[in-house]
Short mmCIF file of C-alpha atoms in Angstrom, two decimals:
data_model
loop_
_atom_site.label_atom_id
_atom_site.label_comp_id
_atom_site.label_asym_id
_atom_site.label_seq_id
_atom_site.Cartn_x
_atom_site.Cartn_y
_atom_site.Cartn_z
CA MET A 1 0.00 0.00 0.00
CA SER A 2 1.36 3.41 -0.95
CA PHE A 3 0.20 6.95 -0.35
CA LEU A 4 0.40 9.81 -2.79
CA ALA A 5 1.22 12.48 -0.27
CA ILE A 6 2.43 15.94 -1.19
CA THR A 7 3.78 18.51 1.22
CA PRO A 8 2.52 21.97 0.15
CA THR A 9 5.79 23.87 0.19
CA GLY A 10 7.39 26.20 -2.33
CA ASN A 11 5.33 26.49 -5.49
CA VAL A 12 3.28 23.36 -4.79
CA GLN A 13 -0.35 24.26 -4.08
CA LEU A 14 -3.16 21.83 -3.32
CA ASN A 15 -6.68 23.11 -3.81
CA ASN A 16 -9.59 21.75 -1.84
CA GLU A 17 -10.73 19.39 -4.59
CA ALA A 18 -7.27 17.82 -4.85
CA LEU A 19 -7.31 16.70 -1.22
CA LEU A 20 -9.19 14.07 0.75
CA GLY A 21 -7.67 15.10 4.05
CA HIS A 22 -4.53 14.68 6.12
CA LEU A 23 -2.73 11.93 7.94
CA GLU A 24 -1.75 13.32 11.33
CA PHE A 25 0.92 12.19 13.77
CA HIS A 26 1.45 13.95 17.08
CA THR A 27 3.76 13.63 20.06
CA VAL A 28 3.11 14.94 23.57
CA PRO A 29 6.07 14.33 25.91
CA ASP A 30 6.37 15.04 29.62
CA LEU A 31 5.52 18.68 30.20
CA ARG A 32 4.37 21.10 32.84
CA ILE A 33 2.49 24.32 32.11
CA GLN A 34 0.51 26.77 34.20
CA LYS A 35 -3.22 26.33 33.64
CA SER A 36 -3.65 29.98 32.66
CA ASP A 37 -0.82 29.71 30.11
CA LEU A 38 -2.39 26.69 28.44
CA ALA A 39 -5.77 28.42 28.31
CA SER A 40 -4.19 31.47 26.64
CA LEU A 41 -2.42 29.33 24.03
CA TRP A 42 -5.59 27.34 23.43
CA LEU A 43 -7.58 30.50 22.68
CA LYS A 44 -4.73 31.96 20.62
CA HIS A 45 -4.95 29.03 18.20
CA ASN A 46 -8.76 29.18 17.96
CA LEU A 47 -9.34 25.74 19.45
CA PRO A 48 -12.83 24.83 20.71
CA ASN A 49 -13.46 26.13 24.22
CA GLU A 50 -15.64 23.15 25.13
CA PHE A 51 -12.60 20.88 25.25
CA LEU A 52 -10.70 22.93 27.82
CA PRO A 53 -10.89 21.20 31.21
CA GLY A 54 -12.79 22.94 33.95
CA GLU A 55 -11.10 23.94 37.16
CA ILE A 56 -10.50 20.94 39.39
CA ARG A 57 -11.84 21.31 42.91
CA PRO A 58 -9.07 21.18 45.53
CA CYS A 59 -10.77 18.29 47.34
CA ASP A 60 -10.92 16.31 44.07
CA ALA A 61 -7.26 17.11 43.40
CA PHE A 62 -6.43 15.77 46.86
CA ARG A 63 -8.28 12.51 46.21
CA ARG A 64 -6.65 12.11 42.79
CA ALA A 65 -3.19 12.82 44.19
CA THR A 66 -3.55 10.31 46.99
CA ALA A 67 -4.97 7.67 44.65
CA SER A 68 -1.91 8.01 42.41
CA ALA A 69 0.25 6.55 45.21
CA GLN A 70 -1.37 3.11 45.03
CA GLN A 71 1.18 0.58 43.81
CA THR A 72 3.08 -2.61 44.65
CA VAL A 73 6.60 -2.26 46.08
CA THR A 74 9.29 -4.40 47.71
CA VAL A 75 9.83 -3.80 51.44
CA ASN A 76 12.30 -5.03 54.05
CA TRP A 77 10.03 -6.82 56.50
CA ASN A 78 10.67 -9.39 59.20
CA GLY A 79 14.27 -9.95 58.12
CA GLY A 80 13.52 -10.46 54.43
CA GLN A 81 12.25 -8.79 51.27
CA TYR A 82 8.55 -9.05 50.54
CA LYS A 83 6.04 -7.58 48.16
CA ALA A 84 3.71 -5.01 49.68
CA ARG A 85 0.59 -3.34 48.33
CA LEU A 86 0.35 0.38 49.01
CA MET A 87 -3.28 1.46 49.22
CA ILE A 88 -5.26 4.56 50.12
CA ARG A 89 -8.11 4.33 52.60
CA GLU A 90 -10.40 7.28 53.34
CA ILE A 91 -11.07 7.39 57.06
CA LYS A 92 -12.85 10.73 57.51
CA SER A 93 -14.69 13.27 55.39
CA ASN A 94 -16.75 16.20 56.61
CA ASN A 95 -17.30 19.88 55.90
CA GLU A 96 -13.94 20.81 57.40
CA GLU A 97 -11.47 18.17 56.28
CA ILE A 98 -10.75 14.89 54.54
CA THR A 99 -8.35 12.35 56.02
CA ARG A 100 -6.89 9.51 53.98
CA ALA A 101 -4.42 6.89 55.15
CA LEU A 102 -1.53 5.36 53.23
CA VAL A 103 -1.63 1.70 54.26
CA ARG A 104 0.54 -1.20 53.27
CA GLU A 105 -0.21 -4.90 53.10
CA VAL A 106 2.74 -7.27 53.12
CA ILE A 107 1.90 -10.31 50.97
CA ASP A 108 3.52 -13.67 50.30
CA GLY A 109 3.95 -15.56 47.05
CA ARG A 110 0.35 -16.80 47.23
CA ASN A 111 -0.92 -13.23 47.59
CA GLU A 112 -1.98 -13.80 51.18
CA VAL A 113 -1.70 -10.89 53.60
CA LEU A 114 1.05 -11.30 56.19
CA ASP A 115 0.88 -7.88 57.82
CA TYR A 116 -1.18 -4.72 57.60
CA ALA A 117 -0.15 -1.28 58.88
CA THR A 118 -0.68 2.43 58.35
CA ALA A 119 2.40 4.20 56.97
CA GLY A 120 1.01 7.70 57.26
CA LYS A 121 -2.04 9.93 57.10
CA LEU A 122 -2.83 12.94 54.96
CA THR A 123 -5.44 15.49 55.97
CA PHE A 124 -6.87 17.97 53.50
CA ARG A 125 -8.18 21.12 55.18
CA ARG A 126 -10.98 22.69 53.20
CA LYS A 127 -10.64 26.14 54.79
CA ASN A 128 -7.26 26.91 53.21
CA ASN A 129 -6.87 23.97 50.77
CA SER A 130 -3.75 22.78 52.59
CA ILE A 131 -2.45 19.28 53.34
CA HIS A 132 -1.14 18.12 56.71
CA ILE A 133 0.96 14.92 56.74
CA GLN A 134 1.38 12.53 59.68
CA ARG A 135 4.30 10.14 59.23
CA ASP A 136 4.88 6.86 61.07
CA PRO A 137 8.60 6.63 61.97
CA TYR A 138 8.19 3.01 63.06
CA LEU A 139 7.57 1.79 59.51
CA HIS A 140 9.99 4.12 57.74
CA PRO A 141 13.06 1.80 57.92
CA GLU A 142 11.34 -0.87 55.82
CA TYR A 143 10.62 1.47 52.92
CA ASN A 144 10.76 5.16 51.98
CA TYR A 145 7.17 5.93 52.90
CA TYR A 146 8.15 9.52 53.64
CA GLY A 147 9.03 9.91 49.97
CA ILE A 148 5.62 8.55 48.94
CA LEU A 149 3.82 10.97 51.24
CA ASP A 150 5.88 13.92 50.04
CA ARG A 151 5.22 12.96 46.42
CA ILE A 152 1.48 12.94 47.09
CA GLU A 153 1.72 16.53 48.33
CA ARG A 154 3.75 17.57 45.26
CA THR A 155 1.27 15.85 42.97
CA TYR A 156 -1.60 17.68 44.66
CA ASN A 157 0.12 21.02 44.04
CA GLU A 158 0.68 20.01 40.40
CA PHE A 159 -3.00 19.21 39.95
CA ILE A 160 -4.02 22.54 41.48
CA ASN A 161 -1.68 24.80 39.53
CA TYR A 162 -0.49 23.00 36.41
CA HIS A 163 -1.46 20.87 33.45
CA THR A 164 0.80 17.94 32.63
CA ARG A 165 1.29 15.54 29.73
CA ASP A 166 -1.75 13.41 30.51
CA THR A 167 -4.10 16.39 30.47
CA VAL A 168 -2.65 17.87 27.27
CA ARG A 169 -2.59 14.51 25.52
CA ASN A 170 -6.22 13.88 26.48
CA LEU A 171 -7.19 17.34 25.20
CA VAL A 172 -5.47 16.77 21.86
CA ASN A 173 -7.05 13.33 21.47
CA LYS A 174 -10.51 14.68 22.26
CA VAL A 175 -10.18 17.34 19.58
CA ILE A 176 -8.90 14.81 17.04
CA ASN A 177 -11.68 12.34 17.88
CA SER A 178 -14.25 15.09 17.33
CA ALA A 179 -13.01 15.30 13.72
CA ASN A 180 -14.17 11.74 12.87
CA PRO A 181 -10.71 10.23 12.32
CA VAL A 182 -10.02 6.87 10.67
CA ASN A 183 -6.98 4.63 11.02
CA ILE A 184 -6.18 4.03 7.35
CA ILE A 185 -2.84 2.38 8.16
CA PRO A 186 -3.40 -0.63 10.45
CA ARG A 187 -1.32 -0.62 13.67
CA SER A 188 -0.14 2.91 12.98
CA GLN A 189 -0.49 5.82 15.37
CA GLY A 190 -1.34 8.12 12.48
CA LYS A 191 -4.98 8.96 11.83
CA PHE A 192 -6.68 10.21 8.69
CA ILE A 193 -8.69 13.41 9.23
CA PRO A 194 -11.18 14.63 6.57
CA LYS A 195 -10.21 17.86 4.84
CA ASN A 196 -12.99 19.97 6.36
CA ASN A 197 -11.04 19.84 9.65
CA TYR A 198 -7.84 21.31 8.22
CA TYR A 199 -7.92 24.55 10.21
CA LEU A 200 -8.67 22.62 13.39
CA LEU A 201 -5.52 20.57 12.76
CA LEU A 202 -3.51 23.71 12.08
CA GLY A 203 -4.64 25.04 15.46
CA LEU A 204 -3.51 21.87 17.23
CA LYS A 205 -0.23 21.91 15.35
CA GLY A 206 0.42 25.51 16.37
CA LEU A 207 -0.48 24.75 19.99
CA LEU A 208 1.91 21.80 20.22
CA GLU A 209 4.72 23.83 18.69
CA GLU A 210 4.24 26.54 21.32
CA LEU A 211 4.30 23.93 24.09
CA ARG A 212 7.88 22.94 23.25
CA PRO A 213 9.48 25.28 25.83
CA TYR A 214 7.39 23.56 28.53
CA ALA A 215 8.22 20.02 27.35
CA LYS A 216 10.96 17.49 27.99
CA GLY A 217 11.37 16.06 24.52
CA GLU A 218 9.88 16.43 21.06
CA CYS A 219 6.44 18.05 21.01
CA GLY A 220 4.58 18.62 17.79
CA MET A 221 2.31 17.42 15.00
CA ASP A 222 3.05 16.36 11.43
CA LEU A 223 0.36 16.64 8.75
CA ILE A 224 0.70 14.60 5.55
CA PRO A 225 -1.75 15.56 2.77
CA ILE A 226 -3.67 12.64 1.23
CA VAL A 227 -4.47 13.37 -2.41
CA ASN A 228 -7.89 12.76 -3.94
CA THR A 229 -7.34 9.77 -6.23
CA ALA A 230 -9.50 6.72 -6.93
CA GLU A 231 -7.05 4.51 -5.04
CA GLN A 232 -7.05 6.76 -1.99
CA ARG A 233 -10.84 7.14 -2.01
CA GLU A 234 -11.24 3.36 -2.07
CA LEU A 235 -8.77 3.00 0.81
CA VAL A 236 -10.46 5.65 2.96
CA ALA A 237 -13.94 4.25 2.23
CA ARG A 238 -12.86 0.71 3.12
CA ARG A 239 -11.11 1.65 6.34
CA ALA A 240 -13.95 3.96 7.42
CA SER A 241 -16.49 1.18 6.80
CA ILE A 242 -14.44 -1.28 8.85
CA GLU A 243 -14.08 1.10 11.79
CA ILE A 244 -17.71 2.21 11.84
CA ALA A 245 -18.90 -1.40 11.55
CA GLY A 246 -16.64 -2.33 14.47
CA GLU A 247 -18.10 0.44 16.62
CA LEU A 248 -21.62 -0.65 15.68
CA ASP A 249 -20.79 -4.24 16.66
CA ALA A 250 -19.67 -2.94 20.05
CA LEU A 251 -23.00 -1.13 20.49
CA VAL A 252 -24.91 -4.30 19.57
CA ALA A 253 -22.88 -6.31 22.10
CA GLU A 254 -23.50 -3.68 24.78
CA LEU A 255 -27.24 -3.74 24.09
CA ALA A 256 -27.32 -7.55 24.26
CA GLU A 257 -25.44 -7.55 27.56
CA HIS A 258 -27.79 -4.91 28.99
CA LEU A 259 -30.90 -6.84 27.94
CA GLN A 260 -29.49 -10.04 29.39
CA LYS A 261 -28.93 -8.38 32.76
CA SER A 262 -32.01 -6.17 33.05
CA GLY A 263 -34.48 -7.57 30.54
CA ASP A 264 -35.53 -4.17 29.20
CA ASN A 265 -34.24 -0.91 27.76
CA SER A 266 -33.85 1.73 30.46
CA LEU A 267 -34.25 5.32 29.32
CA SER A 268 -30.63 6.26 30.04
CA THR A 269 -29.32 3.25 28.14
CA VAL A 270 -31.60 3.95 25.18
CA GLN A 271 -30.51 7.58 25.04
CA ARG A 272 -26.81 6.75 25.25
CA LEU A 273 -26.88 3.98 22.65
CA THR A 274 -29.11 5.97 20.32
CA SER A 275 -26.83 9.00 20.61
CA ARG A 276 -23.81 6.89 19.69
CA ALA A 277 -25.62 5.31 16.75
CA ILE A 278 -26.68 8.73 15.44
CA GLU A 279 -23.06 9.87 15.68
CA LEU A 280 -22.09 6.85 13.58
CA GLN A 281 -24.78 7.81 11.05
CA GLU A 282 -23.23 11.26 10.79
CA ARG A 283 -19.80 9.72 10.24
CA VAL A 284 -21.23 7.54 7.46
CA ARG A 285 -22.71 10.60 5.75
CA GLU A 286 -19.45 12.55 6.08
CA TYR A 287 -17.36 9.80 4.53
CA GLU A 288 -19.93 9.07 1.83
CA LYS A 289 -19.72 12.70 0.76
CA LEU A 290 -15.92 12.75 1.01
CA VAL A 291 -15.24 9.64 -1.11
CA ASN A 292 -18.43 9.75 -3.22
CA VAL A 293 -19.49 6.23 -2.24
CA ARG A 294 -22.78 5.20 -0.66
CA MET A 295 -22.36 2.83 2.31
CA ASN A 296 -25.74 1.13 2.01
CA VAL A 297 -25.01 -1.84 4.26
CA LEU A 298 -23.89 0.37 7.14
CA ARG A 299 -26.87 2.66 6.63
CA ALA A 300 -29.26 -0.27 6.89
CA GLN A 301 -27.51 -1.78 9.92
CA LEU A 302 -27.55 1.52 11.80
CA ALA A 303 -31.21 2.10 11.00
CA GLU A 304 -32.06 -1.40 12.23
CA PHE A 305 -30.09 -0.89 15.45
CA ILE A 306 -31.83 2.41 16.21
CA SER A 307 -35.22 0.81 15.58
CA ARG A 308 -34.38 -1.87 18.14
CA VAL A 309 -33.50 0.52 20.95
CA THR A 310 -35.98 3.37 20.46
CA PRO A 311 -39.76 3.66 20.30
CA GLU A 312 -41.14 4.00 16.79
CA GLU A 313 -42.32 7.59 17.28
CA SER A 314 -38.84 8.82 18.21
CA ARG A 315 -36.68 6.93 15.73
CA GLN A 316 -34.06 8.85 13.81
CA ALA A 317 -34.45 8.48 10.07
CA ILE A 318 -31.23 7.58 8.38
#
């Protein structure tokens, strides 16, 4: 399989009719940026406001930060080295504070618990959004629990003041997924984006380039034009049909599982499944128009699915 891809540089110009869309590849490395700075860059590049994350509540940031400490480690216990599960247990929550404990379970090779103890406690004070840490010096020699507790506090401060790689990567992926992408190269990270989303991609590309000073490593997006030829149209149509059919199969399986468990269609389930099916209908229409091919089988399957989950009077015509 080969792609006729032209980079529009120099005197090379691609008009709208000559393009099907772009293959995009992006990289988001470790980074750290003030929330206000990211919001300014986001608006500067005309990216949709609805994708910007809302402000995280300090109490939620505290719970997320403590939860991030859960892991399995090796500890020096009872004269030997053992695996231990580090877990977070909430022991108090009221209008004034939240207290969570960092506990550890020493386990043997059969995963049976040999010992259970509290390594420390963290209290979030709602009045001033601060964290107070209680450390247990008795347990400290077996493992660096102090380091875990300190890292929780640093992570909390990160969540409150900064966006990191995970947040930025999720934002970029949400924007890309809103553009009805298709994986036209199996097992590739690159996604095909229809041409009507070109300026959206340019905005993301510009954003990622401006994030480079905040990043540890390469940060950016590459856009490869996919030219409008019969071969490329057939490829895009085929891959789009496969992906949409796969998503429809997942909806059918979810409906079957729901009916098996509950025996009927609850309103919330009907609304969610119908909404997803209508989104798939819209994707079918977009790709039909793009590649000038009618996907009759998918149309019929989607119409049948919607008729199964919705009352007749509220069915969406395909």
